[in-house]
Structure formats: C-alpha cells, structure tokens
CSV table of C-alpha atoms and ligand atoms in Angstrom, one decimal:
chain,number,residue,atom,x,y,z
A,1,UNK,CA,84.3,88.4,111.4
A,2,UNK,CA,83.2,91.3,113.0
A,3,UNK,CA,86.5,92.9,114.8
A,4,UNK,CA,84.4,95.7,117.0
A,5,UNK,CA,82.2,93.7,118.5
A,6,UNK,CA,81.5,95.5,122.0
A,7,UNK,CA,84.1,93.6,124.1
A,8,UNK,CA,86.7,92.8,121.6
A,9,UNK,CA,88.3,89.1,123.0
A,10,UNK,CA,91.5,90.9,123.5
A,11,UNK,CA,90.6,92.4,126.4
A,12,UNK,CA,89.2,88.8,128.2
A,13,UNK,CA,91.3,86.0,129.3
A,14,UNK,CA,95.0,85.7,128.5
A,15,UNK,CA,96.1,88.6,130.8
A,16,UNK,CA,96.7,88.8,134.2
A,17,UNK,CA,93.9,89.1,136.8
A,18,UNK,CA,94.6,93.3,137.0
A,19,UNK,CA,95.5,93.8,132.9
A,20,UNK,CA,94.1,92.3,129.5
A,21,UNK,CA,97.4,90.7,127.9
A,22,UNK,CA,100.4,93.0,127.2
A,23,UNK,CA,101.2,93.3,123.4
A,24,UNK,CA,103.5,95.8,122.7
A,25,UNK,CA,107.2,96.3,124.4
A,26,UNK,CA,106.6,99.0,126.4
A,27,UNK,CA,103.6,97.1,127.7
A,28,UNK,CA,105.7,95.1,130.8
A,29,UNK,CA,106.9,98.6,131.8
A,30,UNK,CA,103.8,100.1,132.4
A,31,UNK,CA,102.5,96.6,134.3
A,32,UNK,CA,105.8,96.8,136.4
A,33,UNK,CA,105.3,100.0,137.6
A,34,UNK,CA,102.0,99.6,138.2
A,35,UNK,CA,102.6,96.4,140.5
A,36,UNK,CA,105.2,98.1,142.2
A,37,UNK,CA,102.8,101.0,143.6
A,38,UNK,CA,100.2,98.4,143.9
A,39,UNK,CA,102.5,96.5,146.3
A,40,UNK,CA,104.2,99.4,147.8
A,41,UNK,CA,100.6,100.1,148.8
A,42,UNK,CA,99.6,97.1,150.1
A,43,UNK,CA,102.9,97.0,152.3
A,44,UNK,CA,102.1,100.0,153.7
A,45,UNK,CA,98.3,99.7,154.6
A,46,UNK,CA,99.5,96.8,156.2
A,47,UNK,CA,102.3,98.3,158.3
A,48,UNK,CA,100.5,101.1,159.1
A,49,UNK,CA,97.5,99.4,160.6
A,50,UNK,CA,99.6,96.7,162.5
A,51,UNK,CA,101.2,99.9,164.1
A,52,UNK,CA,97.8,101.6,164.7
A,53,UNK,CA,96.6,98.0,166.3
A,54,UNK,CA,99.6,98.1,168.5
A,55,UNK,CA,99.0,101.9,169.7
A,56,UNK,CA,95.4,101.0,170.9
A,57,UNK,CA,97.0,98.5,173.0
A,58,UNK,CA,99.9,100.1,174.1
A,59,UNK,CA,98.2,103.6,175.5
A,60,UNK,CA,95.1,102.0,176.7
A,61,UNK,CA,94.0,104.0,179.0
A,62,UNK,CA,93.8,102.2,182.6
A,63,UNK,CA,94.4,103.7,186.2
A,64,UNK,CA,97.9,101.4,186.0
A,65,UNK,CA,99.2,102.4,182.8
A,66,UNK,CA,101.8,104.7,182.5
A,67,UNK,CA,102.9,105.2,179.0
A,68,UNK,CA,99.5,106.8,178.6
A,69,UNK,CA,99.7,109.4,180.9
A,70,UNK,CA,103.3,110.2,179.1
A,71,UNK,CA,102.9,113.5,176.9
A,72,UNK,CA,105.1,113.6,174.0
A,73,UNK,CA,106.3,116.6,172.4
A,74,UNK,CA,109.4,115.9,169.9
A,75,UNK,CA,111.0,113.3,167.7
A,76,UNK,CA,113.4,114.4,165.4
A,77,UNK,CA,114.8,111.3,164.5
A,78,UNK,CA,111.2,109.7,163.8
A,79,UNK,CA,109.9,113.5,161.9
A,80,UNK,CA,113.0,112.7,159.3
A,81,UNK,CA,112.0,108.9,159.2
A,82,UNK,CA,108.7,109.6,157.7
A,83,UNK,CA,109.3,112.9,155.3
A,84,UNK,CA,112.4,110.9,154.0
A,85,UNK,CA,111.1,107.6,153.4
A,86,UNK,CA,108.2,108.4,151.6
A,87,UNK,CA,109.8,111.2,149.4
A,88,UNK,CA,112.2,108.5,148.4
A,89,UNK,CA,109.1,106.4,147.3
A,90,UNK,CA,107.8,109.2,145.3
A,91,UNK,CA,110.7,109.6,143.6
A,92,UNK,CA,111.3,106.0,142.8
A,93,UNK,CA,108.2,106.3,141.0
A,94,UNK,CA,108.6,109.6,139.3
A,95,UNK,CA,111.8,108.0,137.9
A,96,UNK,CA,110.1,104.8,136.6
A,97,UNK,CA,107.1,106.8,135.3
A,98,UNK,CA,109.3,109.7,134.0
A,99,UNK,CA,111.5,107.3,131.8
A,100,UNK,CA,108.1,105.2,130.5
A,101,UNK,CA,106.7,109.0,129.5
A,102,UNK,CA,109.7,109.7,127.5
A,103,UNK,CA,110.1,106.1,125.8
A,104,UNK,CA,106.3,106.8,125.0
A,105,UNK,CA,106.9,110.6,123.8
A,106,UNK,CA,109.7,109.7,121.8
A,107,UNK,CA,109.2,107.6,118.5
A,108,UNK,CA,111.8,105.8,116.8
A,109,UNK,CA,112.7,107.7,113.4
A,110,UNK,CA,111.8,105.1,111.0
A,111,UNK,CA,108.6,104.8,112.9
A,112,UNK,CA,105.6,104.5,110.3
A,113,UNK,CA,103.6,107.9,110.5
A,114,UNK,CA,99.4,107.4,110.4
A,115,UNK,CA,97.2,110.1,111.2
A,116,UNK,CA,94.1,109.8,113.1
A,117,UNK,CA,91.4,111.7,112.9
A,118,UNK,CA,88.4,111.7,115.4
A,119,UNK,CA,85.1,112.5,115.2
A,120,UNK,CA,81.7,112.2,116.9
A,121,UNK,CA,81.8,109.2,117.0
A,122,UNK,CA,84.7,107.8,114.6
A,123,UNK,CA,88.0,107.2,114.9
A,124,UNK,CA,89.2,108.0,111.1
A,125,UNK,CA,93.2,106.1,110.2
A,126,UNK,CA,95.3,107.6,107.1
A,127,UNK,CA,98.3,105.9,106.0
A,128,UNK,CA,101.3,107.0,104.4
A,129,UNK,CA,100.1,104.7,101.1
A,130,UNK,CA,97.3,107.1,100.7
A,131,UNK,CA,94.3,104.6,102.2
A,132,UNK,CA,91.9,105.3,104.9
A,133,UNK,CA,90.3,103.1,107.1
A,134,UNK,CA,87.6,103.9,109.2
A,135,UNK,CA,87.2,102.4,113.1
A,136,UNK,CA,89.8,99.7,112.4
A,137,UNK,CA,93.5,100.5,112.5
A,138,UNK,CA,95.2,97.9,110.6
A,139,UNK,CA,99.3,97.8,111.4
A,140,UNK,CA,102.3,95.3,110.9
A,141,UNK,CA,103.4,93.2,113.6
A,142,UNK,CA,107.1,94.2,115.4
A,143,UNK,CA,107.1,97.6,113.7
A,144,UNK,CA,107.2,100.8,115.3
A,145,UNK,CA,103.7,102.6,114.3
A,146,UNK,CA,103.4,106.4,115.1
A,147,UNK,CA,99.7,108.2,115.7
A,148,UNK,CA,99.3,111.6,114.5
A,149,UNK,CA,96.6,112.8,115.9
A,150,UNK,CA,94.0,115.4,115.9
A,151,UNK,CA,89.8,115.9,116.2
A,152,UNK,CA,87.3,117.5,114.0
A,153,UNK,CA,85.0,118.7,116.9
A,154,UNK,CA,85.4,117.9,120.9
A,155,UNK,CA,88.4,116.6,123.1
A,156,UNK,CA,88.3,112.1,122.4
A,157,UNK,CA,90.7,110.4,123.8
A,158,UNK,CA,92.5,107.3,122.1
A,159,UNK,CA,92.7,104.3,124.3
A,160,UNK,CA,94.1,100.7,123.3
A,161,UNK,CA,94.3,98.6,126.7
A,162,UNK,CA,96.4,95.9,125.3
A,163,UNK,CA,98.9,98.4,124.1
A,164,UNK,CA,98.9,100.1,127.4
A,165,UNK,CA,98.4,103.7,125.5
A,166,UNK,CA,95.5,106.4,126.1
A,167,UNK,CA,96.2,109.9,124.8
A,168,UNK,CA,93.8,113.0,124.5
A,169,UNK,CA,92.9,113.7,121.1
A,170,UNK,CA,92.0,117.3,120.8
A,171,UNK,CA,90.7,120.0,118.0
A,172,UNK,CA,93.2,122.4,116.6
A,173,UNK,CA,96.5,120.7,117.5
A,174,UNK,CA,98.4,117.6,117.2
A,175,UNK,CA,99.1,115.0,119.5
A,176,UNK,CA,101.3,111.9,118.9
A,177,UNK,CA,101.5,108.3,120.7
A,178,UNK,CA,103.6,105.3,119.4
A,179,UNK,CA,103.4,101.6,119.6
A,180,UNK,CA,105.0,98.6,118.5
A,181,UNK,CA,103.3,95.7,118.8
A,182,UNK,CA,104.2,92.3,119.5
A,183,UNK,CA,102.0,90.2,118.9
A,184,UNK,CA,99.2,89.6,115.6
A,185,UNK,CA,95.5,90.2,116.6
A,186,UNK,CA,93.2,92.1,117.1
A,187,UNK,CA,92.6,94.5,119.7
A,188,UNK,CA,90.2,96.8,121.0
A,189,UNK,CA,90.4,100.7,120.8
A,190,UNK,CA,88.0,103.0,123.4
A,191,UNK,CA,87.3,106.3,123.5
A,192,UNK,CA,88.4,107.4,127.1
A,193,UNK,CA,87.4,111.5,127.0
A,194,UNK,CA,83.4,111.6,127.5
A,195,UNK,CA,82.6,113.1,124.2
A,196,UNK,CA,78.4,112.9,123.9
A,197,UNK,CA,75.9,110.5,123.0
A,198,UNK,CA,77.8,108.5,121.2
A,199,UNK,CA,80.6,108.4,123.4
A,200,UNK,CA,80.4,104.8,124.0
A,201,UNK,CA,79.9,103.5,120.2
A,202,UNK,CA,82.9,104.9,119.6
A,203,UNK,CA,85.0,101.9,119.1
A,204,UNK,CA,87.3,100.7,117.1
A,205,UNK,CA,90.0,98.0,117.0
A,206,UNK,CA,93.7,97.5,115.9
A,207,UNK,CA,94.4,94.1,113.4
A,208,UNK,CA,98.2,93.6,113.6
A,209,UNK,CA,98.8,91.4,111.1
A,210,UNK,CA,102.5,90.0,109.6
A,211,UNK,CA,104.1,91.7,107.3
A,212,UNK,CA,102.4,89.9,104.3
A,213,UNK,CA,99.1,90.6,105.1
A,214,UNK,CA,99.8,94.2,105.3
A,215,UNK,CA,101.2,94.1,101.9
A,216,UNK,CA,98.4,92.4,101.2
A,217,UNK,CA,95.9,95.1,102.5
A,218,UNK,CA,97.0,97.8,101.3
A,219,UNK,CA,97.0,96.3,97.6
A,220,UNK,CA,93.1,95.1,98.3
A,221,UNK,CA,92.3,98.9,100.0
A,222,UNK,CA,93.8,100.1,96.6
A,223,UNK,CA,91.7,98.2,94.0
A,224,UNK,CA,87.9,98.4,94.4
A,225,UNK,CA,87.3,99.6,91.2
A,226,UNK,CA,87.1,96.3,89.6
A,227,UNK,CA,84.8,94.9,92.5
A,228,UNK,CA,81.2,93.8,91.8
A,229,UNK,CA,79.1,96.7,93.4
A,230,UNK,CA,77.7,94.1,96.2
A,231,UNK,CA,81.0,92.7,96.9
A,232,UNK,CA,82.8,96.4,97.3
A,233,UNK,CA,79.3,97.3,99.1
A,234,UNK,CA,80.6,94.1,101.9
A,235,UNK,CA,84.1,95.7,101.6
A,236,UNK,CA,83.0,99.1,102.9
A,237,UNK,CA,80.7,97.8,105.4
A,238,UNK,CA,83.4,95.9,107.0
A,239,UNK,CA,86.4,98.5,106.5
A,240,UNK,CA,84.6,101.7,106.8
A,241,UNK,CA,83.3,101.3,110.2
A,242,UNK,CA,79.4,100.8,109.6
A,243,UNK,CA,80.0,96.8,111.3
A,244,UNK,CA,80.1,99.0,114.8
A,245,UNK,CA,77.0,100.5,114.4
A,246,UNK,CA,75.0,98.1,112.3
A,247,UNK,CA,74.2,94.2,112.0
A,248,UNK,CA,73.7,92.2,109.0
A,249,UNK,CA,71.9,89.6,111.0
A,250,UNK,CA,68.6,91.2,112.3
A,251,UNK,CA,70.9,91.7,116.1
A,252,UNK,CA,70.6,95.2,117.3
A,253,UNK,CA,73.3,97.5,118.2
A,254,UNK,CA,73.6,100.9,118.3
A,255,UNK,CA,72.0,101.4,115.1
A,256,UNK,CA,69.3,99.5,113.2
A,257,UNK,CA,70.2,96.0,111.7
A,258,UNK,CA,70.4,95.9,107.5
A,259,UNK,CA,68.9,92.8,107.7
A,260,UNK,CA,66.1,93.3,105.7
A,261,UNK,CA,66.1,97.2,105.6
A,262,UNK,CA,66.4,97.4,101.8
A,263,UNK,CA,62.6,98.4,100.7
A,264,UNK,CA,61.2,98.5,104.1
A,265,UNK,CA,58.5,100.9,105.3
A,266,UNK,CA,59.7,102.0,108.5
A,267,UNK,CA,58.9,104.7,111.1
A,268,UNK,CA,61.4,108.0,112.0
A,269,UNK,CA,61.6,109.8,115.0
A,270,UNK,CA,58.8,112.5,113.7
A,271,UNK,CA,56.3,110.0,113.5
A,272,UNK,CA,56.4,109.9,109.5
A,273,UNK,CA,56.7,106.9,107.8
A,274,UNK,CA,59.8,106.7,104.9
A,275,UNK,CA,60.9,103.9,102.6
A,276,UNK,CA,64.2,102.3,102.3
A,277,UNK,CA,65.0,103.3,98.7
A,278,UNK,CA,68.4,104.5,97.0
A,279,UNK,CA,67.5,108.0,97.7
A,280,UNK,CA,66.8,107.7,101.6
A,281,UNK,CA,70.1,104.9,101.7
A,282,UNK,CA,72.2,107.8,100.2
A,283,UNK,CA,71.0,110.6,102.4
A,284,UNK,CA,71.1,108.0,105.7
A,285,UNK,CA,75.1,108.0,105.2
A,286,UNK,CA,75.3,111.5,103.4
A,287,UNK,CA,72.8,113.6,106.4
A,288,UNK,CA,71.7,110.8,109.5
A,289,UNK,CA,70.2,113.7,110.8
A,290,UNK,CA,68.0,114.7,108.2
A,291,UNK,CA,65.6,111.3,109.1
A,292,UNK,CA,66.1,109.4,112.6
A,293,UNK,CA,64.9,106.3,112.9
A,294,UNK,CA,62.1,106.0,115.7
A,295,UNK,CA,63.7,104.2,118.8
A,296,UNK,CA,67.6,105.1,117.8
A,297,UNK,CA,70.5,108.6,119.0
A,298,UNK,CA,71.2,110.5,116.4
A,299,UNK,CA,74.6,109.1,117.2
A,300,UNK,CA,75.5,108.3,113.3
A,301,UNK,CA,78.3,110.4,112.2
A,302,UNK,CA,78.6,111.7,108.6
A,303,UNK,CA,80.5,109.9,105.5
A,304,UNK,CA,80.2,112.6,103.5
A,305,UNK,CA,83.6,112.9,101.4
A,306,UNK,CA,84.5,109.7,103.1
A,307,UNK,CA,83.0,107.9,100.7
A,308,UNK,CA,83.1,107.4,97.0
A,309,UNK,CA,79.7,107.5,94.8
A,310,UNK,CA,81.0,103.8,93.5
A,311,UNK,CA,81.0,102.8,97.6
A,312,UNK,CA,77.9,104.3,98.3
A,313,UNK,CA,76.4,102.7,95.4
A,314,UNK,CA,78.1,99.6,96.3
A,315,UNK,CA,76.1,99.9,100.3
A,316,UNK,CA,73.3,99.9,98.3
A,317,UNK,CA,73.5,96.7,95.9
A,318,UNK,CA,75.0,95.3,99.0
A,319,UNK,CA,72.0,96.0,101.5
A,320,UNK,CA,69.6,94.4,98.5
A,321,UNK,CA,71.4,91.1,99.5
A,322,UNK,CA,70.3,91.5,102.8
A,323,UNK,CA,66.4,90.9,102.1
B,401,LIG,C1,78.4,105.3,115.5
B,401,LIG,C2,77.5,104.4,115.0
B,401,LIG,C3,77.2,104.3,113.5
B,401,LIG,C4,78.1,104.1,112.5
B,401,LIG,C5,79.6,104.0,112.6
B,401,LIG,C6,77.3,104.0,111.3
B,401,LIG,N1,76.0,104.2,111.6
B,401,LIG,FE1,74.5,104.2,110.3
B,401,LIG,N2,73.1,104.6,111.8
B,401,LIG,C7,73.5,104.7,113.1
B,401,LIG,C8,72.3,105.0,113.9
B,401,LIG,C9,72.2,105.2,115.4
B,401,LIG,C10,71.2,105.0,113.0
B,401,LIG,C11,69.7,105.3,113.3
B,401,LIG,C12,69.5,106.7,113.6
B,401,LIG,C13,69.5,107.6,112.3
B,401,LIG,O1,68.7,107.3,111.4
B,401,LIG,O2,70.3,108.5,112.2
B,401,LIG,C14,71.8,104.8,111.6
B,401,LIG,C15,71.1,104.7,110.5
B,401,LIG,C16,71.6,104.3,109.2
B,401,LIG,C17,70.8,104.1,108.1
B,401,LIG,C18,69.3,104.1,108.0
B,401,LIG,C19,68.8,102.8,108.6
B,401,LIG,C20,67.4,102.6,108.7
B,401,LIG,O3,67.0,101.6,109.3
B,401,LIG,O4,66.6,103.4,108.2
B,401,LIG,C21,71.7,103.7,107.1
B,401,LIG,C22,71.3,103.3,105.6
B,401,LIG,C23,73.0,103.8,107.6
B,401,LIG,N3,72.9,104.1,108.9
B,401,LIG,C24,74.2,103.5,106.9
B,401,LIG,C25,75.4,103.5,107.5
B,401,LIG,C26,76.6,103.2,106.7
B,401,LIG,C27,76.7,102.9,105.2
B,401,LIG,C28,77.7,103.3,107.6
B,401,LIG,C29,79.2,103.1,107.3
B,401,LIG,C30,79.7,103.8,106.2
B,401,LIG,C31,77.1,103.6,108.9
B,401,LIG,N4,75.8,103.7,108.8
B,401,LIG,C32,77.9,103.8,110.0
B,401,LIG,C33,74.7,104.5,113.6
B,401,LIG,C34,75.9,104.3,112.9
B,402,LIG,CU1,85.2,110.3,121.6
C-alpha cells in the first residue's frame, strides 16, 4: 500500500464539514476553540448588520423625520459597552488558546523522544531504538510521542492535520511539538513553510499502529541483513521514502515511474541520451543532479549516507523486477 499517496484518506470523509477527523487528545481543543470564534463571528456579523439595517431606516432622511436632524455628540455608557465587550471576547480566547499553547509546549516526561530532520524535500524520523525512517513516521497508538526537530537547509514547517499540529522547522536550532494519538492509521504529513520547488512533494505520513506492531517494526527495521537483495530493495522503496516520488506501476508522479526503467535508454535534461545501468541507478540516489531526467525538477533530494551499499544494491535487484 502506498501510505503518501497525494491526498492521504485521512484527510477525506470522517471529519466534520470544517476539519479531517480529530485523532489525538488535544485535537477536540483545538476544534472547540475554533467553533467558538467561528460562531462568535457569525453572531456578530449578524448583530451588527441587523443594527446597521435598522440605522438606515431609523435616520432616513425625510423633510418629517426628526431623529435625523438630531446631532449626537457623547455616550459614555454605549463607548464602555463596546471597548469592554469585545476585550472580554479577546481575552476569552487568549485564555483558551493560551492554555492549548502550553498543553502543546509541554510534553509529558515519559513522552517517546524522535528527532526529525528536514530537508529539501524530506522529512527524515530517528528513533530512540537507533532506526530511521524516511517520509513515514511510524508511532504507537495512546502514547505520548515527542518531535525534536531541526532542518538541514531552509525554514519547513511540519504539519499533520489530523493531529491538529504545524510547527516551523528551522536550521540551527531545535523546535519540539508532541502528540498522542488516538486512534491507528495512517495520516498525512504537509510541509506548510514554502520551501522551493519541491515544496509540495514534500509529504509524508504518520502509521499509528498498536503496540505490537511497533514491536514488530522496529524488529523488521533492524534485520535487513538477511533479506534477499530484491526483497530489502522493496523494503527500502517503501520505508525510505522513494514511494512519494516514484511509481512502480508506469503512473507518474513527481518523479519518473521504475516501471520498466532498469536497462532503458532514456533522455536527460541536456539533451544526451544515458542508460539505466547500476552505475547511473547508484549516482541517480547518490547525485540526482548530476543527470536530470528530460521533463522532470530537479526536486530529488540526496540519500547519500542515508543509505547502505547493501540497500542501494538492493534498489537495484529490486528495479530489475520491474521490467
Ligand atoms: C521528492 C521526490 C523524490 C524522492 C523522495 C525520491 N526521488 Fe528519485 N527522482 C525524483 C525526480 C524528480 C527524479 C527525476 C529528476 C532527476 O533525475 O533528478 C528522480 C530520479 C530518480 C532516478 C532516475 C530515474 C530515471 O528515470 O532515470 C532514480 C534511480 C531514483 N530517482 C531513485 C530514487 C530512490 C532509490 C529513492 C528513495 C531512496 C528516490 N529516488 C526518492 C524525485 C524523488
Ligand atoms: Cu519544506
């Protein structure tokens, strides 16, 4: 299954008409403070415009009318009215907004710590077992996860919608988000801070998964080294993030399909014609700019020292199965 699909299913149906579905528990905070701006909003638009309608009328002018001749200069009681009642609004929702900030700033201390790392265009997870995943966050369900996080380049942001988090993820310092989902799936992760080109193949999803499974994972992220090259060559194209960029079914997406790439004479962006052999596989994930592909960005970030010789070997038996 292919879990960063462009429009993860997360973020469709389920939810309410103005939010994909809520999944973690600070999720029904957020909504409710949201709703109740929406609807103090509404109430006032309305009010406000029923009084403006009622104005017209009232100092119409005609020759009879005499409220509309009437000049009138002070109002103390009606000046207080309308500083005080709004500044209590305000501060209604500083309060509720203020308290969500510091739920949301403040991790429980047995919160599971995994760094992030972005990257034109990557979002790069390390977890406290010593794995790394690349462009899909995998987490335990009812357990408090907190992001460490940091960028190699430019300013991304990291935004789950179903989680009700987006925080700025920025080069030479640290900044920290936590979450505790509630429910298993998998959900979508954007990059909210425009960040170039590839700003908007920078996806990337969350699997929350039950406890078991995430045993489960980690033991399978661990061994690889007995894998069949092909096999481990699947592996890495599912958990290292290339399924975001590339098809194995001839489909396009941002970058060319690997159906049937493996010993294929194809044109670059210099006109010159190259072959898919090991050598041009290996410097394809190693250099993506040193050949573009005619007709594709140069959006393809680098894996080099995110992958093993074994897994880049392993890409390659692998993309021989795609013929
Ligand atoms: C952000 C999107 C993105 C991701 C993630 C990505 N690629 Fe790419 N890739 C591209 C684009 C775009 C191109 C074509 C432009 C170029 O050649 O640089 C490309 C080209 C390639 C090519 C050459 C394809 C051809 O038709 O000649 C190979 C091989 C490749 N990528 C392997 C990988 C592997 C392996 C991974 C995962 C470890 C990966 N890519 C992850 C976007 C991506
Ligand atoms: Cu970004």
């Amino acid at each position: 299954m292919n879990t960063t699909s462009i429009i993860n299913e997360s973020l469709m149906g389920k939810g309410s008409f103005w939010f994909p579905a809520a999944r973690t528990s600070l999720a029904p905070h957020t909504d409710q403070l949201y709703y109740w701006i929406l609807w103090a909003s509404i109430a006032s638009f309305i009010g406000l415009f029923m009084v403006v309608v009622y104005f017209l009328w009232k100092y119409k002018y005609s020759p009879t009318n005499k409220v509309a001749s009437k000049q009138i200069i002070d109002n103390i009681p009606l000046e207080i009215a309308w500083t005080v009642i709004p500044s209590l609004i305000c501060l209604v929702i500083f309060y509720a907004g203020y308290i969500g900030f510091l739920h949301i700033s403040l991790p429980p201390s047995n919160a599971t710590e995994i760094h992030v790392v972005a990257r034109k265009w990557m979002w790069q997870f390390d977890y406290p077992s010593g794995i790394k995943s690349i462009g899909e966050l995998v987490v335990p369900v009812n357990e408090p996860i907190k992001l460490i996080m940091t960028s190699e380049d430019v300013v991304h942001s990291l935004y789950i919608p179903n989680f009700r988090i987006k925080r700025d993820v920025i080069p030479n310092r640290y900044s920290r988000v936590w979450f505790n989902a509630n429910a298993i799936g998998n959900y979508q992760i954007f990059c909210a801070e425009f960040c170039g080109d590839g700003h908007s193949a920078m996806l990337g999803s969350v699997r929350v998964v039950s406890k078991e499974d995430y045993q489960k994972w980690q033991k399978e992220q661990n061994s690889g080294a007995d894998l069949p090259l092909d096999v481990l060559g699947e592996k890495v194209y599912n958990s290292k993030g290339c399924n975001t960029c590339h098809s194995i079914d001839g489909s396009p997406k941002t970058g060319p399909t690997w159906k049937g790439l493996w010993g294929s004479n194809h044109k670059m962006s210099d006109g010159k014609m190259v072959v898919a052999d090991e050598n041009y596989i290996k410097e394809s994930i190693l250099d993506p700019k040193a050949k573009v592909v005619a007709g594709f960005q140069p959006v393809m970030p680098t894996f080099a020292g995110l992958l093993s010789e074994r897994e880049i070997n392993g890409i390659i038996e692998y993309l021989k199965k795609l013929k």
